[in-house]
Coordinates of C-alpha atoms in Angstrom, one line a residue:
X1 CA -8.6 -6.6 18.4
X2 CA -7.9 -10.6 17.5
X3 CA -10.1 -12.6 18.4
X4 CA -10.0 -16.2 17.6
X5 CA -7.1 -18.1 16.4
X6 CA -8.2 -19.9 14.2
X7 CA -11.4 -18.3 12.1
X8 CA -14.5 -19.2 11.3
X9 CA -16.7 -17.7 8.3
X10 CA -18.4 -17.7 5.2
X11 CA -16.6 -15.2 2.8
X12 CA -17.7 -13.9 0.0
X13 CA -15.7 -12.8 -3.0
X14 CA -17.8 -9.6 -5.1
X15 CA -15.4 -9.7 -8.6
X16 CA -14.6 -13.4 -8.4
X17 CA -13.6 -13.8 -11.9
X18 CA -11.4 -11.0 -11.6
X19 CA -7.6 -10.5 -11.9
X20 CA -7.4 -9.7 -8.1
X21 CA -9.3 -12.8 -6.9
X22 CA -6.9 -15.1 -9.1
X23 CA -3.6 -13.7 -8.6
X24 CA -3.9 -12.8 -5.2
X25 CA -7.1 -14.1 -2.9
X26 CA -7.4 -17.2 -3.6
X27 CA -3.7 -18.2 -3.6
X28 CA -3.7 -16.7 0.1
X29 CA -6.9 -18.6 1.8
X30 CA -4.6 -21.7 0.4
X31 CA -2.1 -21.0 2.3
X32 CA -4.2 -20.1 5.4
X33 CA -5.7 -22.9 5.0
X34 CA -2.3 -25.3 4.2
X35 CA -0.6 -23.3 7.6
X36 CA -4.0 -24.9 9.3
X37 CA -5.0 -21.2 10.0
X38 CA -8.2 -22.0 8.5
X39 CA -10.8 -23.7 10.6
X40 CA -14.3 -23.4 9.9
X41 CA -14.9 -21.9 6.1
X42 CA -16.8 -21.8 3.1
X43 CA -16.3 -19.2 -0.2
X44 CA -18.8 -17.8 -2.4
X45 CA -17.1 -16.7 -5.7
X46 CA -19.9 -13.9 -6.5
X47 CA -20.0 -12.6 -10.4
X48 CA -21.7 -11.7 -13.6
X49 CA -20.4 -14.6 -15.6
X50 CA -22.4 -18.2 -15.6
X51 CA -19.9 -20.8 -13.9
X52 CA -20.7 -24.2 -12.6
X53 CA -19.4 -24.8 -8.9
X54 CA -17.2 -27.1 -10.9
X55 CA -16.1 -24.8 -13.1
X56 CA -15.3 -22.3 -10.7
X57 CA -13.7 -24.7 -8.4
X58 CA -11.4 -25.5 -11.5
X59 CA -10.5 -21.8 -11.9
X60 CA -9.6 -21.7 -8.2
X61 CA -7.1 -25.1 -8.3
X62 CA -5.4 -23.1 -11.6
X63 CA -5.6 -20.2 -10.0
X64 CA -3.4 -21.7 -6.9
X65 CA -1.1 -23.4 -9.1
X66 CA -0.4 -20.4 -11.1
X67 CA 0.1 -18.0 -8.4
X68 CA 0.6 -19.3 -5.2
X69 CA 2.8 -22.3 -3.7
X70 CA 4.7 -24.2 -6.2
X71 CA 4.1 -27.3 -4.0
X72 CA 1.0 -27.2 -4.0
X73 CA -0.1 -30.3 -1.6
X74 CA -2.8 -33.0 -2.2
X75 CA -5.4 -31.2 0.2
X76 CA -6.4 -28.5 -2.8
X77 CA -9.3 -30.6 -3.2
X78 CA -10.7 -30.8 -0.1
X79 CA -10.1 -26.5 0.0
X80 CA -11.8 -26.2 -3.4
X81 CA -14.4 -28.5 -2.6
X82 CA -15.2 -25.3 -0.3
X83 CA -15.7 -23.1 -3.2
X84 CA -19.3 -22.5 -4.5
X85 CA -20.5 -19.8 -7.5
X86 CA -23.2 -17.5 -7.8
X87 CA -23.7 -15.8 -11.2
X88 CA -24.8 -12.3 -9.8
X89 CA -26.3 -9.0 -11.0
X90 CA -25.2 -6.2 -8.4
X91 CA -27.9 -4.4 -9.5
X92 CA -30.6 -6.7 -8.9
X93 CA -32.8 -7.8 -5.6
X94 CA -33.9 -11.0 -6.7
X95 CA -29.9 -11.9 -7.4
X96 CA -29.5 -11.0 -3.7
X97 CA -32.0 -12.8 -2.4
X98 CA -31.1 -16.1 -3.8
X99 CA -27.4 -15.4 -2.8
X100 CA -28.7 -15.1 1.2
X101 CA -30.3 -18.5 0.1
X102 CA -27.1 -20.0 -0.7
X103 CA -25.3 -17.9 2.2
X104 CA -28.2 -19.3 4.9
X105 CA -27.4 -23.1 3.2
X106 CA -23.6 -23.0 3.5
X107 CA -23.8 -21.6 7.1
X108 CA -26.0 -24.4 8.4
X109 CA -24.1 -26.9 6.3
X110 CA -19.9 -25.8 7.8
X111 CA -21.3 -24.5 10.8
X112 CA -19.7 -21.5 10.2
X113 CA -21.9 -19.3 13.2
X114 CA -23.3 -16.5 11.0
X115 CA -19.9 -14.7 10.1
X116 CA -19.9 -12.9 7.1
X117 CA -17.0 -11.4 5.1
X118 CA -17.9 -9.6 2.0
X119 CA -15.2 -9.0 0.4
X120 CA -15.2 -6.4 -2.8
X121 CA -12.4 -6.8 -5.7
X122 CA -14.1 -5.4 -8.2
X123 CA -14.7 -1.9 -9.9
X124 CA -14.9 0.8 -7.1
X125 CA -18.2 2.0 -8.9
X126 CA -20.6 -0.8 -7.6
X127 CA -19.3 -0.5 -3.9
X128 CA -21.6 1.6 -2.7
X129 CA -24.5 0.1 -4.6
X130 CA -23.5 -3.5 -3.2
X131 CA -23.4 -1.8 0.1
X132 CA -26.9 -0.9 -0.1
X133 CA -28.0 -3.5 -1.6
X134 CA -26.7 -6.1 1.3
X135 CA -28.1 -4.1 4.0
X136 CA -31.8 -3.6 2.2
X137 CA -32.5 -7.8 0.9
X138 CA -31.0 -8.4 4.5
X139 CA -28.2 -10.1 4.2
X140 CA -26.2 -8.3 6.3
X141 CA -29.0 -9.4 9.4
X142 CA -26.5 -12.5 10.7
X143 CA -26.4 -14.0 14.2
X144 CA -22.2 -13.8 14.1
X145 CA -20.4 -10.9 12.3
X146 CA -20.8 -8.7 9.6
X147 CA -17.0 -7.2 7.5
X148 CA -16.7 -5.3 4.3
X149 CA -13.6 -5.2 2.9
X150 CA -13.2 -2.9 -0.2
X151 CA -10.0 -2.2 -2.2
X152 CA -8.6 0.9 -3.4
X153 CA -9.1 3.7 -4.7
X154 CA -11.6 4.6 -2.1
X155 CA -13.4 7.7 -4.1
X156 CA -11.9 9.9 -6.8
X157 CA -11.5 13.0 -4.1
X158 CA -12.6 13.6 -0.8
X159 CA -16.3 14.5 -2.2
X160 CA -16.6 11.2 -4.1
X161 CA -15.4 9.7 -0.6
X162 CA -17.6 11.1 1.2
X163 CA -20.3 10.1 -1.0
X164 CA -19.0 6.5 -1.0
X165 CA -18.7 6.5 3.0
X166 CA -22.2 7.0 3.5
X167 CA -23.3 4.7 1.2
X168 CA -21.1 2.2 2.9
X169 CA -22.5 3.1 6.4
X170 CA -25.8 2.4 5.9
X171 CA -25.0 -1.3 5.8
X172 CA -22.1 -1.2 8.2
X173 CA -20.8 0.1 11.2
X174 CA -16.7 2.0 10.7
X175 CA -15.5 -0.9 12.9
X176 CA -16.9 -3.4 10.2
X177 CA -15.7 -1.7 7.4
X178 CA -12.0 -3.0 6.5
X179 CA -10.0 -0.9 3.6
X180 CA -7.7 -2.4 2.2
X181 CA -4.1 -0.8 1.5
X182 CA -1.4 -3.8 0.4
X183 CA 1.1 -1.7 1.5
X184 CA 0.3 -2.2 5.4
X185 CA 0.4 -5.9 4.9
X186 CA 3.9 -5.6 3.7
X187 CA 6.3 -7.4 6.3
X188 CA 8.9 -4.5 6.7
X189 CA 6.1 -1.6 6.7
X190 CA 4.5 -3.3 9.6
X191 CA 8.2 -3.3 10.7
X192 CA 8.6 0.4 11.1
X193 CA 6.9 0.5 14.3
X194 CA 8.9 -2.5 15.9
X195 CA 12.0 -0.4 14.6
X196 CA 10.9 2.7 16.2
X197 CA 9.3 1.4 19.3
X198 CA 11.5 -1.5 20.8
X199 CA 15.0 0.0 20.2
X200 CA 16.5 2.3 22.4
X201 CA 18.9 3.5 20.4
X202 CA 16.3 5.0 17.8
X203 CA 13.4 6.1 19.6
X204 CA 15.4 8.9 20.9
X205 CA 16.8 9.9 17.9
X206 CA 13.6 10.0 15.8
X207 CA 12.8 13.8 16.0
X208 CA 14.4 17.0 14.9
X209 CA 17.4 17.3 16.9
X210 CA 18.6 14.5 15.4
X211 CA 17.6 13.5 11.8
X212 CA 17.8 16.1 8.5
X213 CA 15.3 14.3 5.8
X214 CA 13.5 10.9 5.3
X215 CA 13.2 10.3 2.1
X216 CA 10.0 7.8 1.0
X217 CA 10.5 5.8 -2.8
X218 CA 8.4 3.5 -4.5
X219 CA 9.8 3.3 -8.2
X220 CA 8.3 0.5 -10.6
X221 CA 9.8 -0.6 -13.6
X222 CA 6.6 -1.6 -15.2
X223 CA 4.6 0.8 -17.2
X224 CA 0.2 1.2 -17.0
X225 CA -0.1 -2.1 -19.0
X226 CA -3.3 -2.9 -19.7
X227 CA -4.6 0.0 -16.9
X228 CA -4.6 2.7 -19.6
X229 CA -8.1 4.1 -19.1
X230 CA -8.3 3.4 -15.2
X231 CA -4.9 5.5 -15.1
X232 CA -6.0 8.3 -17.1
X233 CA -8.7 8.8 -14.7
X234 CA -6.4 8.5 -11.7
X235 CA -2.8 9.5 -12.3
X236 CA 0.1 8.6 -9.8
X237 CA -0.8 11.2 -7.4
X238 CA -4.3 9.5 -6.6
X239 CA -2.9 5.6 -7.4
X240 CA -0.2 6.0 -5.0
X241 CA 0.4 8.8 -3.0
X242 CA -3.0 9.2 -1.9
X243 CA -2.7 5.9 -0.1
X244 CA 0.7 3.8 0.2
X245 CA 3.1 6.7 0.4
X246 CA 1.4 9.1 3.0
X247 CA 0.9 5.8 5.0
X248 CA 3.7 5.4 5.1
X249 CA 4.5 8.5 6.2
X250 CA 2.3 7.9 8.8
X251 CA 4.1 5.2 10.4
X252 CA 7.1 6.9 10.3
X253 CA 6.2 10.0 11.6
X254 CA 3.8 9.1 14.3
X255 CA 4.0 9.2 18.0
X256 CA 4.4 6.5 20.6
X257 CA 1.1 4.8 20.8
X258 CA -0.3 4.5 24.7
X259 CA -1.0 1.0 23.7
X260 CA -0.8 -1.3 20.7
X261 CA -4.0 -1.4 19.9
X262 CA -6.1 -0.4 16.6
X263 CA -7.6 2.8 18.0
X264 CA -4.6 3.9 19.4
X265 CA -2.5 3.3 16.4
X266 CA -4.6 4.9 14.2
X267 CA -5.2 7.2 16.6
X268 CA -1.9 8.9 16.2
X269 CA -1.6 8.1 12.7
X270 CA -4.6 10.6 12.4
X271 CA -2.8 13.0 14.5
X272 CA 0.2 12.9 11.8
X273 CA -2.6 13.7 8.8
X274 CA -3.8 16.6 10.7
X275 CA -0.6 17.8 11.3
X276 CA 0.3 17.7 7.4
X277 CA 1.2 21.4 6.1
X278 CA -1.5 22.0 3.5
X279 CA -0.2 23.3 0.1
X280 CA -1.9 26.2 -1.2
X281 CA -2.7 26.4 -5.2
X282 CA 0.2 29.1 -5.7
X283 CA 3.2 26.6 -3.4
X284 CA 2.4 23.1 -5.5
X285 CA 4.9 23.7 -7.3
X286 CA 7.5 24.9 -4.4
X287 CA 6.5 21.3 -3.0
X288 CA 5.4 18.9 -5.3
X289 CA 6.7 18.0 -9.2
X290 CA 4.5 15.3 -11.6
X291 CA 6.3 13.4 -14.2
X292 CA 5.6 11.4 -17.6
X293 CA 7.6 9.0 -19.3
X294 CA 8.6 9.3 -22.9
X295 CA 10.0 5.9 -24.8
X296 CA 13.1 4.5 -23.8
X297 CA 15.0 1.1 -24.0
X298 CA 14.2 -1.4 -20.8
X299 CA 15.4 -5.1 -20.9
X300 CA 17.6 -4.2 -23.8
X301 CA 13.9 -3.8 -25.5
X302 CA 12.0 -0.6 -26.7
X303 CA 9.5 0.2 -24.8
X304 CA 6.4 3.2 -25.3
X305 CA 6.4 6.5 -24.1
X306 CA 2.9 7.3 -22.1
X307 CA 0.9 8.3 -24.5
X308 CA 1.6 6.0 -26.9
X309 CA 0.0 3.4 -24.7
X310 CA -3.1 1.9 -25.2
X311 CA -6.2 3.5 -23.6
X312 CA -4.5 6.9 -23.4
X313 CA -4.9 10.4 -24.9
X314 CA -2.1 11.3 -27.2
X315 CA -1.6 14.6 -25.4
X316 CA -2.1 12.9 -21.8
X317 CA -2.1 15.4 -19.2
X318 CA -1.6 12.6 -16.9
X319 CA 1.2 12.3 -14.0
X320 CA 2.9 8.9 -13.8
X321 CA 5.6 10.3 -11.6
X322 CA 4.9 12.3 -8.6
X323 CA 7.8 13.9 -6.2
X324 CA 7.0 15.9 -3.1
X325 CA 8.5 17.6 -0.1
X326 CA 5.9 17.2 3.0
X327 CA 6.4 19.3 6.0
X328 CA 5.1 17.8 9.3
X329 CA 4.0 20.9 11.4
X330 CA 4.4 19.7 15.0
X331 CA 7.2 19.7 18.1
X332 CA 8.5 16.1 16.7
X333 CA 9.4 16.8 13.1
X334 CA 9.2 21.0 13.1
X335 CA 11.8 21.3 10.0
X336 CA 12.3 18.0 8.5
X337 CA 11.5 17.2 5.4
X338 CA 9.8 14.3 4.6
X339 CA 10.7 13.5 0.4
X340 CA 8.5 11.3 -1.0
X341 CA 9.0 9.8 -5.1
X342 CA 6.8 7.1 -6.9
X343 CA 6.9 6.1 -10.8
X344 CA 6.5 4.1 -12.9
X345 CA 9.1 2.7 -15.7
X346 CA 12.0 3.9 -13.7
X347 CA 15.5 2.2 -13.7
X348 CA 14.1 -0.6 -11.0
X349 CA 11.7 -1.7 -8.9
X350 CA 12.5 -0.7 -5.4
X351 CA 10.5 0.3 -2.5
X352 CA 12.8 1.9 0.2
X353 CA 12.7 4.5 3.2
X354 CA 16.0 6.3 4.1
X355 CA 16.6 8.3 7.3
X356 CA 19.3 10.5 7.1
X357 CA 20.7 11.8 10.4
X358 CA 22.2 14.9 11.2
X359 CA 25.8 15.6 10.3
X360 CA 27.7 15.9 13.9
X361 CA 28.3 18.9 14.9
X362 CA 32.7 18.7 14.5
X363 CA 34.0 17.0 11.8
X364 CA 37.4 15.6 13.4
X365 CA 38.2 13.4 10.3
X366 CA 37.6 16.1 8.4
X367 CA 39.7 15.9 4.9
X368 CA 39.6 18.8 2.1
X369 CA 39.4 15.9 -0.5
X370 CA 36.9 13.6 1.4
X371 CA 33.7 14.4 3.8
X372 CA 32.6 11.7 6.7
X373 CA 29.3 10.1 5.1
X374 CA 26.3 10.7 7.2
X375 CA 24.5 8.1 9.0
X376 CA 21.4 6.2 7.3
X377 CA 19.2 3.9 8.5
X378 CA 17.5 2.3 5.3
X379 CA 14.1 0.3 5.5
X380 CA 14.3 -1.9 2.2
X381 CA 10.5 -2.8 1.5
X382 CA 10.1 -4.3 -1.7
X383 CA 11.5 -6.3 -3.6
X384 CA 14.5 -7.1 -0.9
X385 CA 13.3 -7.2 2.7
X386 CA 15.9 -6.0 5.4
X387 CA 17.0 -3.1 7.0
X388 CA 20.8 -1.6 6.6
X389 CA 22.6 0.7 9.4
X390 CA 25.7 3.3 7.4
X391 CA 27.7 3.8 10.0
X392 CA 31.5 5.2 9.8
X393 CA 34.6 3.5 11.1
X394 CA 38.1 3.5 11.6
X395 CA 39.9 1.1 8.4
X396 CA 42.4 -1.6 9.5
X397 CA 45.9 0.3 8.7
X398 CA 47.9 2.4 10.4
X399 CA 45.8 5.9 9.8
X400 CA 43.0 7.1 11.7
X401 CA 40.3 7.6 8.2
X402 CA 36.5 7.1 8.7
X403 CA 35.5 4.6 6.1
X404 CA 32.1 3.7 5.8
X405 CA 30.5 0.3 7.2
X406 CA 27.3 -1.0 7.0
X407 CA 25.3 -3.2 8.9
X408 CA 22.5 -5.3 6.9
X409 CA 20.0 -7.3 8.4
X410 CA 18.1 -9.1 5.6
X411 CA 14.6 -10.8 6.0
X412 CA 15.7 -13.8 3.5
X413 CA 17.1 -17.7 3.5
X414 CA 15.0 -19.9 5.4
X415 CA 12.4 -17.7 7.4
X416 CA 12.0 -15.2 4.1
X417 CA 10.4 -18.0 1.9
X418 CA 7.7 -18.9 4.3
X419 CA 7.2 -15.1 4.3
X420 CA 3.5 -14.3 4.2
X421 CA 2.2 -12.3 1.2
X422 CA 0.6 -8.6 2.4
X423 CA -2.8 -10.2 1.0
X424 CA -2.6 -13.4 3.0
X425 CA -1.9 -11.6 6.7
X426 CA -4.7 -8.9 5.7
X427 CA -7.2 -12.0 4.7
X428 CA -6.2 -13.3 8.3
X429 CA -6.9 -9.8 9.8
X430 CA -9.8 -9.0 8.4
X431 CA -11.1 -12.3 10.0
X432 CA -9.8 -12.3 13.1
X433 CA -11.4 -8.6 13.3
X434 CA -7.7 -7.0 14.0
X435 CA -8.4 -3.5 12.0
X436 CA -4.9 -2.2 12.7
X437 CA -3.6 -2.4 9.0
X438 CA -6.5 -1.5 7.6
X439 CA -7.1 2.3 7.1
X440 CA -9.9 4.4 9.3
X441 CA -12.2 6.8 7.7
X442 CA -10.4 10.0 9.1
X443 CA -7.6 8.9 7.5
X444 CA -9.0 8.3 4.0
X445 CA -10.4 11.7 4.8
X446 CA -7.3 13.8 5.5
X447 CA -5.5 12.3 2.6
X448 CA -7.9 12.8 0.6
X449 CA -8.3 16.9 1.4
X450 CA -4.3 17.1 1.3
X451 CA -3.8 15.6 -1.8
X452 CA -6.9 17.5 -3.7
X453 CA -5.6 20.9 -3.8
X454 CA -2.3 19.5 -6.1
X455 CA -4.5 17.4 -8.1
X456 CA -6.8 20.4 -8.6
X457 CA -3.6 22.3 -10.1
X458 CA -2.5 20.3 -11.7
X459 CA -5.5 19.2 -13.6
X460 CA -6.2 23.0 -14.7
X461 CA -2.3 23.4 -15.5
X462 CA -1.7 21.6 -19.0
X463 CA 2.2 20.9 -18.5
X464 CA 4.4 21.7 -20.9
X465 CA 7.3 19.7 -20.6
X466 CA 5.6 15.8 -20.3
X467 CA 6.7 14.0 -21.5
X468 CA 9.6 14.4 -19.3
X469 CA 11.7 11.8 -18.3
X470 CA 13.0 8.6 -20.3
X471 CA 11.8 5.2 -19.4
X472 CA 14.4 3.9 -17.5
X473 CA 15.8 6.9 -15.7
X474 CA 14.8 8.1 -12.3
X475 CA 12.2 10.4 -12.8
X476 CA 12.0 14.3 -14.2
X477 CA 15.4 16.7 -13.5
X478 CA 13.3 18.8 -11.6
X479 CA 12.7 16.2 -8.6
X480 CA 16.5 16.3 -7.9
X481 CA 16.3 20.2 -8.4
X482 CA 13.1 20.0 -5.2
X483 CA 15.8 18.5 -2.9
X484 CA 19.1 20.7 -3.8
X485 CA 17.5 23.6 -3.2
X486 CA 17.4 22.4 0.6
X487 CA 21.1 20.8 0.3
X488 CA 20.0 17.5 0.2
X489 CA 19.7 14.7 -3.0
X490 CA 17.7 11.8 -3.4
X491 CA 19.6 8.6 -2.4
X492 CA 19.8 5.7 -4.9
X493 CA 17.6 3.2 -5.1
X494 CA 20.2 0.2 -6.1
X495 CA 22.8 -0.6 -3.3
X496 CA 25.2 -0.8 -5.9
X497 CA 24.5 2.7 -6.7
X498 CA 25.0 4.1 -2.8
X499 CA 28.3 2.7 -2.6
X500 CA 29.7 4.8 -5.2
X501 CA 27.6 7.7 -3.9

């Protein structure tokens, strides 16, 4: 797992003109580097365009002061004076070659000990081709170590994964091969676990016996943008469930690890994949219901319905809302439902887990007008941090009434704003070679085969309705319809909106 504290290697950034590397990599190796968390480094911005080191060093200073710290300190220089560009054709041995050059030159001139990242934010297309590439004009053949880090989507479906996994291990080993899912840098997803696994007053709970549904959001407010074609190619079923929400689902539904270490983490995340109830092509629709959103008013402004966005077919087939019911088929979670709901241009941007407890088993405040509330214990992700306890107690007065209480703990003030983005802690993993927030093969795998069969469907289904709910709303009727039909209802996003649930 880590290794040394403080890091030392030559990264290279594949896509270094891109919107990723602005808005999100190069802001975090500045604030590594400002936190002093960055010892020995140099960066190779690695892309088609013709930039000067200058140039490019320019781009990364804007780039910092644009996305990143608003104080941005005097010692930007001295980090972009670490910067250096090579105008690259992926395609292309002799483009390679000079780039070990440069690589060799930089490692003898930082003393950086042959450690290589390579890191790829660019089009998932030239992955595997960059893989094999690395391996054959030998710049993979270091003294130190070797790390690819790739960014989602990793493959199309599990065949196109497949395909893209061995092209990927010719070059590299599984235990050098770093994927990337933002969502396990998050603060409060990396949270579940400590939640789970150092309080005894939940661990014992966290089964059956104890709690009804978890229930698993991600709503965003924002519509495809300028993503149009990538979208229509992908859908929300492969952008997010795919990946963020079934890790999630992971986390939460895992076992006690023997240790805290990668392998056994992931180990038992595995364990929750294989576990996964598959969902035959007649039972999609028993379990799962996609969504597209027509016009509406956001922002007191008029906004486009789906396929009135750039980049898209006029008679999109394409979910941007997905809502499913996942059934967990071992001793733990026999019975429980696990909801899960992601979409875009819904009423706000909220990223929350609730777990709903079991009602006890004797109402004794029970009232014909009023019921008790049930117990919830609600992770907020994104774009509040925290974690909230509903419990029910007595009011002040002279009557015995439940009333409900709650019990916030919120990651803000003083420690919240030195918060690390998810980028900046999986920069600093992916160096430090701690692979435990990074996602393993068989898991890519497993998702992968679980989510094909509904995408299947779905793709030879032409549905109806879309589009189907307004921009602004919380998704399709029928998502609320999944969850009656087992007594239960999605809880709001918006604490404003549980209180006068």
């Amino acid at each position: 797992m880590a290794h040394t504290e403080k890091p030392t290697a030559l990264i290279m950034i594949f896509g270094a003109t891109g919107d990723l590397a602005n808005r999100k990599l190069f802001p975090s190796l500045y604030n590594l580097f400002k936190k002093g968390k960055l010892d020995k480094f140099a960066v190779v911005g690695v892309a088609r365009r013709a930039l000067s080191n200058e140039e490019f060093q320019l781009k990364v200073k804007e780039s910092v002061k644009e996305n990143g710290d608003t104080e941005t300190n005097a010692d930007i220089d001295e980090f972009v004076s670490k910067f250096y560009y090579h105008s690259h054709d992926v395609t292309d041995s002799s483009s390679y070659l000079a780039l070990g050059k440069l690589s060799e030159e930089l490692d003898s001139h930082y003393g950086l000990n042959g450690n290589r990242i390579f890191y790829l934010a660019m089009a998932p297309e030239f992955f595997g081709t960059i893989a094999e590439h690395l391996k054959k004009d030998k710049l993979t053949d270091v003294s130190g170590f070797k790390r690819l880090v790739i960014e989602k989507p990793f493959g199309h479906d599990l065949e196109s994964a497949k395909v893209l996994n061995k092209q990927i291990r010719t070059a590299f080993t599984e235990d050098e091969i770093y994927r990337i899912d933002h969502y396990l840098g998050k603060e409060m997803v990396q949270n579940i676990e400590v939640i789970r696994f150092a309080n005894a007053m939940f661990e014992p709970l966290w089964n059956n016996r104890y709690i009804s549904n978890i229930q698993v959001t991600s709503s965003e407010t924002l519509g495809v943008e300028e993503r149009g074609r990538y979208y229509e190619k992908s859908g929300a079923l492969r952008d997010m469930v795919q990946n963020h929400m079934l890790q999630m689902v992971s986390l939460l539904a895992m076992e006690p690890p023997i240790k805290l270490t990668t392998d056994e983490i992931r180990s038992e995340k595995v364990r929750v994949f294989r576990a996964l109830r598959p969902i035959k092509d007649g039972e999609v629709n028993e379990y799962f219901v996609r969504g597209q959103y027509d016009k509406g008013i956001m922002n007191e402004k008029d906004v486009p319905a789906y396929r009135n966005e750039e980049m898209v077919d006029p008679e999109s087939n394409t979910e941007t809302y997905v809502a499913g019911k996942l059934m967990i088929d071992n001793f733990r979670w026999a019975g429980v439902p696990f909801y899960i709901r992601t979409g875009k241009r819904m009423k706000a941007k909220s990223t929350k887990i609730v777990i709903q407890f079991k009602d006890i088993p004797m109402d004794l405040y029970y009232q014909p007008e009023k019921t008790v509330n049930p117990n919830l214990l609600v992770i907020h992700i994104q774009p509040e941090e925290g974690i909230t306890l509903h419990l029910n107690a007595k009011k002040s007065g002279q009557g015995t009434d439940a009333t409900p209480v709650k019990l916030n703990y919120a990651n803000k003030g003083i420690d919240g704003l030195n918060t690390p983005e998810a980028y900046e802690k999986l920069l600093f993993d992916s160096l430090r070679g701690d692979a435990t927030n990074f996602t393993h093969w068989d898991e890519v795998a497993l998702s992968w085969s679980f989510v094909d069969n509904i995408s299947e469907v779905w793709e030879n289904t032409k549905e109806a309705s879309f589009p189907n709910y307004a921009s602004g709303s919380m998704g399709p009727d029928a998502a609320d319809k999944l969850l009656e039909k087992d007594g239960f209802f999605w809880w709001p996003i918006t604490e404003i909106d549980v209180e006068n649930c």
